[in-house]
PDB file of C-alpha atoms and ligand atoms in Angstrom:
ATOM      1  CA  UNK A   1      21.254 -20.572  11.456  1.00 39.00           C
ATOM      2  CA  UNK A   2      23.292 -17.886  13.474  1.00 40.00           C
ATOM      3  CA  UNK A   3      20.712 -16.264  15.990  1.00 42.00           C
ATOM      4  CA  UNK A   4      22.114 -12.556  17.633  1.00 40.00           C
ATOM      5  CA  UNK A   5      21.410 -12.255  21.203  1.00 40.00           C
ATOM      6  CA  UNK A   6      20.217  -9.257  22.810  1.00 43.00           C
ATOM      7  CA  UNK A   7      22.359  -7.886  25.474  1.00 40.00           C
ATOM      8  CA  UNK A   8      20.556  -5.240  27.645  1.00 40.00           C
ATOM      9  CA  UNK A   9      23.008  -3.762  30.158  1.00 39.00           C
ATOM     10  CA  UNK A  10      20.910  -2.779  32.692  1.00 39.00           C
ATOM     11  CA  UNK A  11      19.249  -6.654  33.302  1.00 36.00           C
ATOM     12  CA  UNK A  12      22.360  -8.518  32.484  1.00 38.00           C
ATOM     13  CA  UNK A  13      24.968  -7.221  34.669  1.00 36.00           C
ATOM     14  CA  UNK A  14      26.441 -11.056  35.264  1.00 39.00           C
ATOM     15  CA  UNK A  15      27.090 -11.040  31.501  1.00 56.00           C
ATOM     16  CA  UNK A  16      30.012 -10.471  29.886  1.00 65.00           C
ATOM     17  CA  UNK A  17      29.204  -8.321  27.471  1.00 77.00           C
ATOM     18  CA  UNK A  18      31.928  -5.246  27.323  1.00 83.00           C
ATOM     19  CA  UNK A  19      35.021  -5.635  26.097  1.00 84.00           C
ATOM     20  CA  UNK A  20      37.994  -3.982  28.385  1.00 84.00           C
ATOM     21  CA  UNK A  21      41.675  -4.279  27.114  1.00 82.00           C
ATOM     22  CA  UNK A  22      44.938  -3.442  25.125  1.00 84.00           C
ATOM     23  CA  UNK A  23      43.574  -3.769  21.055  1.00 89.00           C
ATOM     24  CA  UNK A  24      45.040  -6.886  19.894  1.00 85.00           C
ATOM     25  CA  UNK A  25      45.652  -5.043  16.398  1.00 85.00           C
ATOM     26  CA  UNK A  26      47.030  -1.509  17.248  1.00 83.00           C
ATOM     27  CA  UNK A  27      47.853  -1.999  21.358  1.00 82.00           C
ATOM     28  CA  UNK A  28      45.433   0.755  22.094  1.00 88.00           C
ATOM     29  CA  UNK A  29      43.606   1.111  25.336  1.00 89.00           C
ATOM     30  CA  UNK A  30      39.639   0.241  24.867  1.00 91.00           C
ATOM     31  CA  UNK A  31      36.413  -0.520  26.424  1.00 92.00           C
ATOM     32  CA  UNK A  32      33.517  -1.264  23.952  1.00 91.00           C
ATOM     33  CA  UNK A  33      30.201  -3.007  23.739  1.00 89.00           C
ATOM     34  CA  UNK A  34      30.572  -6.915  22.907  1.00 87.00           C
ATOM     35  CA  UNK A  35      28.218  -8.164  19.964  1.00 87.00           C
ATOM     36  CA  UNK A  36      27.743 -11.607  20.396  1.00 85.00           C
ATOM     37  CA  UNK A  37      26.610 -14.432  18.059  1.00 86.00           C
ATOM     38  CA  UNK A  38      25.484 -17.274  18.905  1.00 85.00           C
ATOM     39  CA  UNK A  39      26.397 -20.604  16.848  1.00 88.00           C
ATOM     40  CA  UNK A  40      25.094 -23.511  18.226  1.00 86.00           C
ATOM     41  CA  UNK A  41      25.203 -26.616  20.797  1.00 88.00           C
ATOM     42  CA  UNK A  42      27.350 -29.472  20.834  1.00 91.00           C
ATOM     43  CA  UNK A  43      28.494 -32.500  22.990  1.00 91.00           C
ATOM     44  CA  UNK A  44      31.072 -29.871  24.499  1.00 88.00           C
ATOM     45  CA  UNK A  45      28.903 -27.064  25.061  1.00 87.00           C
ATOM     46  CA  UNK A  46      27.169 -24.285  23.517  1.00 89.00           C
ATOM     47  CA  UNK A  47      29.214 -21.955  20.707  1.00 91.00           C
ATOM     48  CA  UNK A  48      29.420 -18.235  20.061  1.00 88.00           C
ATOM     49  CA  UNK A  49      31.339 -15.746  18.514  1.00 90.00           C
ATOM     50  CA  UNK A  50      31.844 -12.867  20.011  1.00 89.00           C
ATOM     51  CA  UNK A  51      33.270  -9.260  18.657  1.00 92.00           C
ATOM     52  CA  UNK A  52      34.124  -5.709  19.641  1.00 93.00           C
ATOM     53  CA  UNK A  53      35.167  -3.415  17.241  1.00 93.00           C
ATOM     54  CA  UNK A  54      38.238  -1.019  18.069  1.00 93.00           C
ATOM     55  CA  UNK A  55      37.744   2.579  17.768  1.00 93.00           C
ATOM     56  CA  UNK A  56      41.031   3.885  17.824  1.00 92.00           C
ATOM     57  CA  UNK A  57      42.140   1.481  14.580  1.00 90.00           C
ATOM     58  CA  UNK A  58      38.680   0.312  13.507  1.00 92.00           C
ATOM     59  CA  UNK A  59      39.233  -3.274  13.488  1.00 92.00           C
ATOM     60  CA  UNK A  60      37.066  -6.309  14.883  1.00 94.00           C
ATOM     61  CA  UNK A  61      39.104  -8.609  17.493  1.00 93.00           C
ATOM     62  CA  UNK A  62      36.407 -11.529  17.215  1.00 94.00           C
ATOM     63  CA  UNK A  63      36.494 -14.593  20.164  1.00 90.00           C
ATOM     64  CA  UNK A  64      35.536 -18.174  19.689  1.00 91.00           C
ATOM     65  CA  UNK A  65      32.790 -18.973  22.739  1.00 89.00           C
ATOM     66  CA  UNK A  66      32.230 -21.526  24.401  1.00 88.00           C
ATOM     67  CA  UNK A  67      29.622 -21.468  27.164  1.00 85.00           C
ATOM     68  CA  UNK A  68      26.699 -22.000  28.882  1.00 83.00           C
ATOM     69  CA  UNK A  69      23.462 -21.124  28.101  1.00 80.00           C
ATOM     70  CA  UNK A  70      20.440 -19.419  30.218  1.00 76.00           C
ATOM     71  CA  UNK A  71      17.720 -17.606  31.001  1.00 70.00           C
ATOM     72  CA  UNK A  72      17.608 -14.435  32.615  1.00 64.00           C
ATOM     73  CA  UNK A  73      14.204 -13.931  34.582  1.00 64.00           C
ATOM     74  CA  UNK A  74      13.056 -10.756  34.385  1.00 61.00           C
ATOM     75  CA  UNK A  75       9.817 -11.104  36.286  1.00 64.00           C
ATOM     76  CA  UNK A  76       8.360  -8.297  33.584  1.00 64.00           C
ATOM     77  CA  UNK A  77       7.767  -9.380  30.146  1.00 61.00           C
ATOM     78  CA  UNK A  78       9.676 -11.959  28.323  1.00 61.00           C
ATOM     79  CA  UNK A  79      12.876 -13.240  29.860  1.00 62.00           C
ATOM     80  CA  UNK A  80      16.047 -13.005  28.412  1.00 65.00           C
ATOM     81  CA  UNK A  81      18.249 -15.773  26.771  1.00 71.00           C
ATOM     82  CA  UNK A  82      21.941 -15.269  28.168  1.00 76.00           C
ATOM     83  CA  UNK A  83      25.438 -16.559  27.279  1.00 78.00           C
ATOM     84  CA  UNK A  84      27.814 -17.459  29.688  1.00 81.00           C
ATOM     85  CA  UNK A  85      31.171 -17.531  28.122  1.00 80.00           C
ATOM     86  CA  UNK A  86      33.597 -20.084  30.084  1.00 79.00           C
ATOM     87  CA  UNK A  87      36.348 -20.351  27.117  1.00 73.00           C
ATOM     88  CA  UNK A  88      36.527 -17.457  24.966  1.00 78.00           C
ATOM     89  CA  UNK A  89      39.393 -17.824  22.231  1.00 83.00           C
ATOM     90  CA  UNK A  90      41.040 -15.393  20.546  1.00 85.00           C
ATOM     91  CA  UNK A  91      40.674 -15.983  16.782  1.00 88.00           C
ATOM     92  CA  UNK A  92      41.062 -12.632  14.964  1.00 90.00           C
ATOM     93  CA  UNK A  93      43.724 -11.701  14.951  1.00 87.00           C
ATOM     94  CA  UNK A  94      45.089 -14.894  15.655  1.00 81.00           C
ATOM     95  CA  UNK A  95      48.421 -13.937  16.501  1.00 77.00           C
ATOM     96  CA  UNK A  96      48.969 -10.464  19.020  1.00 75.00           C
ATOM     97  CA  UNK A  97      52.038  -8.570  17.658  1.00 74.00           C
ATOM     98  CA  UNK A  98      54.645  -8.277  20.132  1.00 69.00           C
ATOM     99  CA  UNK A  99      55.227  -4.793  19.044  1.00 71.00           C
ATOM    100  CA  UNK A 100      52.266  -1.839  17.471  1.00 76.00           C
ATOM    101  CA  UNK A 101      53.289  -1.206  13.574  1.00 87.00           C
ATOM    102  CA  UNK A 102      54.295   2.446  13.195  1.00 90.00           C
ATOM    103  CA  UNK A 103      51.756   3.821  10.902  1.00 86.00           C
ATOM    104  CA  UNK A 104      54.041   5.104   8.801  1.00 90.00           C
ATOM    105  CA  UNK A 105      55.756   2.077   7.927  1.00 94.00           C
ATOM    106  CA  UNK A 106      55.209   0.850   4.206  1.00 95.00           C
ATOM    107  CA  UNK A 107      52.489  -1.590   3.373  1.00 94.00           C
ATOM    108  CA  UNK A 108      55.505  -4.121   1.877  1.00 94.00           C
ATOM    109  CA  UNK A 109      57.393  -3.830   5.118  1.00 96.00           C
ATOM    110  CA  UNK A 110      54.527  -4.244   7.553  1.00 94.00           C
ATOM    111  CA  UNK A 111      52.741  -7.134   5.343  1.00 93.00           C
ATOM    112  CA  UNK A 112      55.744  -8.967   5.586  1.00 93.00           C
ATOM    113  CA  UNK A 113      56.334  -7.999   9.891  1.00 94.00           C
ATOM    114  CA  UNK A 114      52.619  -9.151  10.515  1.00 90.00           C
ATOM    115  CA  UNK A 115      52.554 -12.630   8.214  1.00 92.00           C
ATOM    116  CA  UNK A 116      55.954 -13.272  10.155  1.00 93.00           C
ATOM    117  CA  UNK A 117      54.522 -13.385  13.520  1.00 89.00           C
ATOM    118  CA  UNK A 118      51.573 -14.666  12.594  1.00 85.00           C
ATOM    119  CA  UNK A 119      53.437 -17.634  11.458  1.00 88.00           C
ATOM    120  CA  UNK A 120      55.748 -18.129  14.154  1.00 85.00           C
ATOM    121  CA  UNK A 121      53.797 -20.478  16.497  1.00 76.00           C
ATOM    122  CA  UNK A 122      52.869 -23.070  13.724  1.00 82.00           C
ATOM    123  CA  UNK A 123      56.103 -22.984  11.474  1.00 89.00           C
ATOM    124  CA  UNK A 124      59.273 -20.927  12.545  1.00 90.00           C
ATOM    125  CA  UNK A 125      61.061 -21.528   9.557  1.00 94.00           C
ATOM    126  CA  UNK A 126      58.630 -19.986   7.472  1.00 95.00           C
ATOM    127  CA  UNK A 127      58.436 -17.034   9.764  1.00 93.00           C
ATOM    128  CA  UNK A 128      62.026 -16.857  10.336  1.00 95.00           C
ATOM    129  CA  UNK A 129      62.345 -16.795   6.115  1.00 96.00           C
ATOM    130  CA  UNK A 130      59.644 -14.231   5.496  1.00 96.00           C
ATOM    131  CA  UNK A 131      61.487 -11.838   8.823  1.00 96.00           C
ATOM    132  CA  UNK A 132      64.991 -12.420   6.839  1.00 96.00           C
ATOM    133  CA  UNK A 133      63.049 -10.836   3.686  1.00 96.00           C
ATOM    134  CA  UNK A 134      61.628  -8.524   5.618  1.00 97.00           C
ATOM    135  CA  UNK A 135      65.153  -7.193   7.226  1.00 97.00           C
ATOM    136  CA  UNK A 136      66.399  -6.715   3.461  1.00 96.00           C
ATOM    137  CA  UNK A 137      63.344  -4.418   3.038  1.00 96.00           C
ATOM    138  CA  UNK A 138      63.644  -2.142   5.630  1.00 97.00           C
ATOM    139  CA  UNK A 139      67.689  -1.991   5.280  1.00 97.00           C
ATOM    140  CA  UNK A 140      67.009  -0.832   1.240  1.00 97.00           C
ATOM    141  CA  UNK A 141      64.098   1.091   2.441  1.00 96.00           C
ATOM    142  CA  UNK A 142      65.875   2.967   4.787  1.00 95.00           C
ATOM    143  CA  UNK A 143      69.391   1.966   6.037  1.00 95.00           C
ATOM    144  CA  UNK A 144      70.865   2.140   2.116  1.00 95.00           C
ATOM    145  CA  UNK A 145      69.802   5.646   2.165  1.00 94.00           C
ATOM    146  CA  UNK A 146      72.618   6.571   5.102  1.00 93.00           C
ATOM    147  CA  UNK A 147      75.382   4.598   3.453  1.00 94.00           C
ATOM    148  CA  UNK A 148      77.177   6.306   0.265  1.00 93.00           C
ATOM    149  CA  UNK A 149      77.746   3.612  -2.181  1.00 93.00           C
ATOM    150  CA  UNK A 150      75.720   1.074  -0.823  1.00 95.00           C
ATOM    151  CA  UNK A 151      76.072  -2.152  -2.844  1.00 95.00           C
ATOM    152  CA  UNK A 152      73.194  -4.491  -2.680  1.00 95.00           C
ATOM    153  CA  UNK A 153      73.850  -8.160  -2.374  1.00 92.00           C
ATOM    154  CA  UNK A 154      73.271 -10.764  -0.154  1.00 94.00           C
ATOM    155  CA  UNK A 155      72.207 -10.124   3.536  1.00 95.00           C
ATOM    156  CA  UNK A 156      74.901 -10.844   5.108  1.00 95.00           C
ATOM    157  CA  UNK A 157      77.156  -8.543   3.251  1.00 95.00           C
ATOM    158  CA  UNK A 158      74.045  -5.491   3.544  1.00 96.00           C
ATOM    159  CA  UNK A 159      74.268  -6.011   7.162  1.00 96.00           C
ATOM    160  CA  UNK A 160      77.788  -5.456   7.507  1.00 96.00           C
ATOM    161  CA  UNK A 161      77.192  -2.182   5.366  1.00 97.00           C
ATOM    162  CA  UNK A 162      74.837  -1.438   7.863  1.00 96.00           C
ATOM    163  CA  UNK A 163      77.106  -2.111  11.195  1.00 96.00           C
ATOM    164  CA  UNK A 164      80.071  -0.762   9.513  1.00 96.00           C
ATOM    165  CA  UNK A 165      78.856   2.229   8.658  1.00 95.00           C
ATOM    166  CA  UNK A 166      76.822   2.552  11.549  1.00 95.00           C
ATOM    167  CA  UNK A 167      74.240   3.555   9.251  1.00 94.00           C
ATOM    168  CA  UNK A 168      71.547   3.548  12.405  1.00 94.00           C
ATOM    169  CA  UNK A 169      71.900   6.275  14.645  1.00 91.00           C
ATOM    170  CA  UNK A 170      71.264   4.080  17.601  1.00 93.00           C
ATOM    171  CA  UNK A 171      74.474   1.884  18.636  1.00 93.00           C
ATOM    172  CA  UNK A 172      72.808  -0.814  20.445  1.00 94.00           C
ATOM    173  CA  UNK A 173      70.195  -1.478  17.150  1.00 95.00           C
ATOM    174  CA  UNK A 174      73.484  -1.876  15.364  1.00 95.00           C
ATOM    175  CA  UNK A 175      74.679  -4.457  17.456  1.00 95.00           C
ATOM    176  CA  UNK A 176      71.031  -6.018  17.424  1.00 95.00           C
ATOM    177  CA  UNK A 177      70.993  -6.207  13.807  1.00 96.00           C
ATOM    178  CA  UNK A 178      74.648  -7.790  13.387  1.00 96.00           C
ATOM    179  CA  UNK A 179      73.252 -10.235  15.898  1.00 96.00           C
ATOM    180  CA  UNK A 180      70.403 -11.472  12.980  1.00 95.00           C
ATOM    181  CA  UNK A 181      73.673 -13.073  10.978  1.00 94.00           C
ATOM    182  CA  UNK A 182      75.779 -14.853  13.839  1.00 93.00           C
ATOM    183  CA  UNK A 183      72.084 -16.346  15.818  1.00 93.00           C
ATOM    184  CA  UNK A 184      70.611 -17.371  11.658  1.00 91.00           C
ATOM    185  CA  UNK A 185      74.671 -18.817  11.771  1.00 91.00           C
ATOM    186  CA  UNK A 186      74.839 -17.131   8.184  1.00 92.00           C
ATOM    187  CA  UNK A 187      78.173 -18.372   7.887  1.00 88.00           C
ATOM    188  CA  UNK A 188      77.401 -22.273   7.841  1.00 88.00           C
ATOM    189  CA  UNK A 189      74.226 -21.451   5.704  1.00 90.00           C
ATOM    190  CA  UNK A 190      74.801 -18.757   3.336  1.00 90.00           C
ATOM    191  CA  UNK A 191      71.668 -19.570   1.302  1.00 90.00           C
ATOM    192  CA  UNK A 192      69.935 -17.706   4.145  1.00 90.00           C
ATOM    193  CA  UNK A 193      71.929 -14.861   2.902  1.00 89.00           C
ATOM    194  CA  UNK A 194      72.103 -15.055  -0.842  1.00 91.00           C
ATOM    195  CA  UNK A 195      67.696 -15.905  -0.633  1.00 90.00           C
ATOM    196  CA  UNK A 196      66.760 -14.388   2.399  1.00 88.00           C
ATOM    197  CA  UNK A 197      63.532 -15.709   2.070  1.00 89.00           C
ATOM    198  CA  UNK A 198      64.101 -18.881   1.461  1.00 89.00           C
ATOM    199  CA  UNK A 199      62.271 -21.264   3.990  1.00 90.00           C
ATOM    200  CA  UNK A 200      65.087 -23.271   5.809  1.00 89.00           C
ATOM    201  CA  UNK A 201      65.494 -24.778   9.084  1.00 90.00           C
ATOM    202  CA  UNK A 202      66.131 -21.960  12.121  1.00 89.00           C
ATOM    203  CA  UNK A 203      68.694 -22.373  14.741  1.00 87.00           C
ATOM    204  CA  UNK A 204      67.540 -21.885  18.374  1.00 84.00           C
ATOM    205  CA  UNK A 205      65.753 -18.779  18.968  1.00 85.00           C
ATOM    206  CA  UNK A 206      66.513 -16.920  15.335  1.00 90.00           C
ATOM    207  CA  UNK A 207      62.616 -16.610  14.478  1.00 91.00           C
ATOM    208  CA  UNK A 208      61.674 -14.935  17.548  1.00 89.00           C
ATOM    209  CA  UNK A 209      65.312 -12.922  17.301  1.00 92.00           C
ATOM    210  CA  UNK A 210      64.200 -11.632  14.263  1.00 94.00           C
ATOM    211  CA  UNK A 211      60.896 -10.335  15.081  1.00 92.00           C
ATOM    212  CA  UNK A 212      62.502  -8.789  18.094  1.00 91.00           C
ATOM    213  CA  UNK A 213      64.873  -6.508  15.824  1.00 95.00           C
ATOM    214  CA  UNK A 214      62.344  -6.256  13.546  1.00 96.00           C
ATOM    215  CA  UNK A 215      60.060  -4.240  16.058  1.00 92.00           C
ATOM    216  CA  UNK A 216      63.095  -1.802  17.392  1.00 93.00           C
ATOM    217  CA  UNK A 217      63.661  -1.234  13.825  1.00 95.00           C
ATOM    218  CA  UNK A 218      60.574  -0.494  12.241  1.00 95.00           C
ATOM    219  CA  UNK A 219      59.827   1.889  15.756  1.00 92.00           C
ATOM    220  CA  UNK A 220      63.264   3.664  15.402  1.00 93.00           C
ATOM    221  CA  UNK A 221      62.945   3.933  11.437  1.00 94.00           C
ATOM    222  CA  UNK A 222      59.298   4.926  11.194  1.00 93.00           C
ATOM    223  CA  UNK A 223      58.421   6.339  14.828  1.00 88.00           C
ATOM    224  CA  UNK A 224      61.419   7.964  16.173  1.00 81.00           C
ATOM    225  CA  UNK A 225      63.208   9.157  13.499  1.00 78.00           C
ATOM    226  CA  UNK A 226      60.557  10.497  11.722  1.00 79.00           C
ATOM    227  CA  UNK A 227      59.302  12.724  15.410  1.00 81.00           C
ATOM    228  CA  UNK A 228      63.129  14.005  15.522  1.00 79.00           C
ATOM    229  CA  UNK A 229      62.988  14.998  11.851  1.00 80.00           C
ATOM    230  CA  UNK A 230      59.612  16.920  12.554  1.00 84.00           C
ATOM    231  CA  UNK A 231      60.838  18.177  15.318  1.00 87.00           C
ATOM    232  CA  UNK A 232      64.009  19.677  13.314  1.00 85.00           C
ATOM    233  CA  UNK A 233      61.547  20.638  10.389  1.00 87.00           C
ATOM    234  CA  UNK A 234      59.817  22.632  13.212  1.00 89.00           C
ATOM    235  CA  UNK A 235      62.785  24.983  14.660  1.00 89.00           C
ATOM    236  CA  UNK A 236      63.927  25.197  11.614  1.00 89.00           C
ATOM    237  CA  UNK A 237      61.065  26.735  10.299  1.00 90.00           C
ATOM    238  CA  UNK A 238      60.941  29.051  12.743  1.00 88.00           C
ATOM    239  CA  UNK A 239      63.929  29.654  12.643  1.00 89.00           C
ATOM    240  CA  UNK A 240      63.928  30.952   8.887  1.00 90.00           C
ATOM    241  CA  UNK A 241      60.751  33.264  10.162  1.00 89.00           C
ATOM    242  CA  UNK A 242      62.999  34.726  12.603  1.00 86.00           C
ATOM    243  CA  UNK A 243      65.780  35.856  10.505  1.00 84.00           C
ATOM    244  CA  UNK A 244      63.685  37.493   7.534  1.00 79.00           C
TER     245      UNK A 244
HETATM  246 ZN1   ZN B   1      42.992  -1.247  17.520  1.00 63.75          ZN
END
């Protein structure tokens, strides 16, 4: 059975016992009390979890422990039982975005983002197909809306709607996205295209491509944009009070 430990902060200064760091989850700044549990001993040591919660996005980040364990005299009263972590292993989340989500970026789209990097270590060809799939969502989401007459199809073709019209207001994220087609070599595979997320093999580098565009997108489309647009809303606002 899982036993807690007690962590006082005043005897246990040698103890690692606050978390200090960038929030795994949201990228956030921290510093917050550790809870640790501890699990058990085997031939390789003694076990714990260990977990802080984040209060800027309210989410655990939870370590796999392993350590040593002690005893921390006290001289007064009972002693303490202490954990020294040598190991600690991140296990939620298991995978740190490279890029924050926006918040305002749509459950679909940002489901989709964070399965594909959480993927990417053990299979890039499933993250690769479920980035693909995520590209044509945020392009019908958001880039279709800027083109007049866009046709959907397959992704090749949408990205060329994209780059032709320059549908992003950002030159070099055009360039990036065209990029998706020639590294995923659309041309010798167009299944990639016609199913974009259909789990095939990746050429060099196109599942951590993808993520990469994927992360300037979503930040232009659902950070950037939508400050400018606010910003617009704003003077034009006040602008309207000024003339009446
Ligand atoms: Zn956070």
């Amino acid at each position: 059975m899982a036993r807690s430990f007690e962590i006082n902060p005043q005897r246990s200064t040698d103890l690692d016992n606050t978390l200090s760091d960038k929030c795994p989850h949201c990228h956030v700044a921290f510093t917050a009390r550790k809870i640790r549990e501890y699990i058990g001993v085997d031939a390789d040591g003694d076990w714990a979890f260990s977990g802080a919660l984040c209060p800027a996005c309210s989410r655990l980040i939870i370590f796999l422990e392993k350590g040593e364990m002690g005893w921390l005299r006290s001289g007064i009263g009972a002693d303490k039982v202490t954990f020294h972590p040598k190991e600690p292993r991140l296990i939620h989340p298991i995978y740190v975005l490279p890029e924050p989500i926006p918040k305002d970026t749509p459950p679909k789209i940002a489901k989709d983002y964070r399965e594909a990097s959480m993927v990417l270590a053990f299979s890039p060809n499933a993250s690769a197909a479920l980035s693909r799939r995520c590209l044509q969502h945020i392009i019908h989401e958001r880039s279709a809306q800027d083109i007049q007459n866009f046709k959907p199809g397959n992704l090749q073709d949408e990205i060329r709607q994209v780059v032709d019209n320059k549908a992003i207001q950002n030159d070099n994220l055009n360039k990036l996205l065209d990029k998706v087609r020639i590294v995923g070599n659309f041309a010798a595979h167009p299944n990639k295209s016609k199913y974009s997320g259909l789990i095939m093999d990746v050429e060099p580098n196109e599942a951590e491509f993808n993520l990469k565009v994927i992360g300037r997108l979503l930040f232009w489309y659902y950070t950037e944009s939508l400050e400018e647009q606010k910003i617009i809303d704003d003077i034009d606002k006040k602008l309207q009070e000024k003339s009446r």
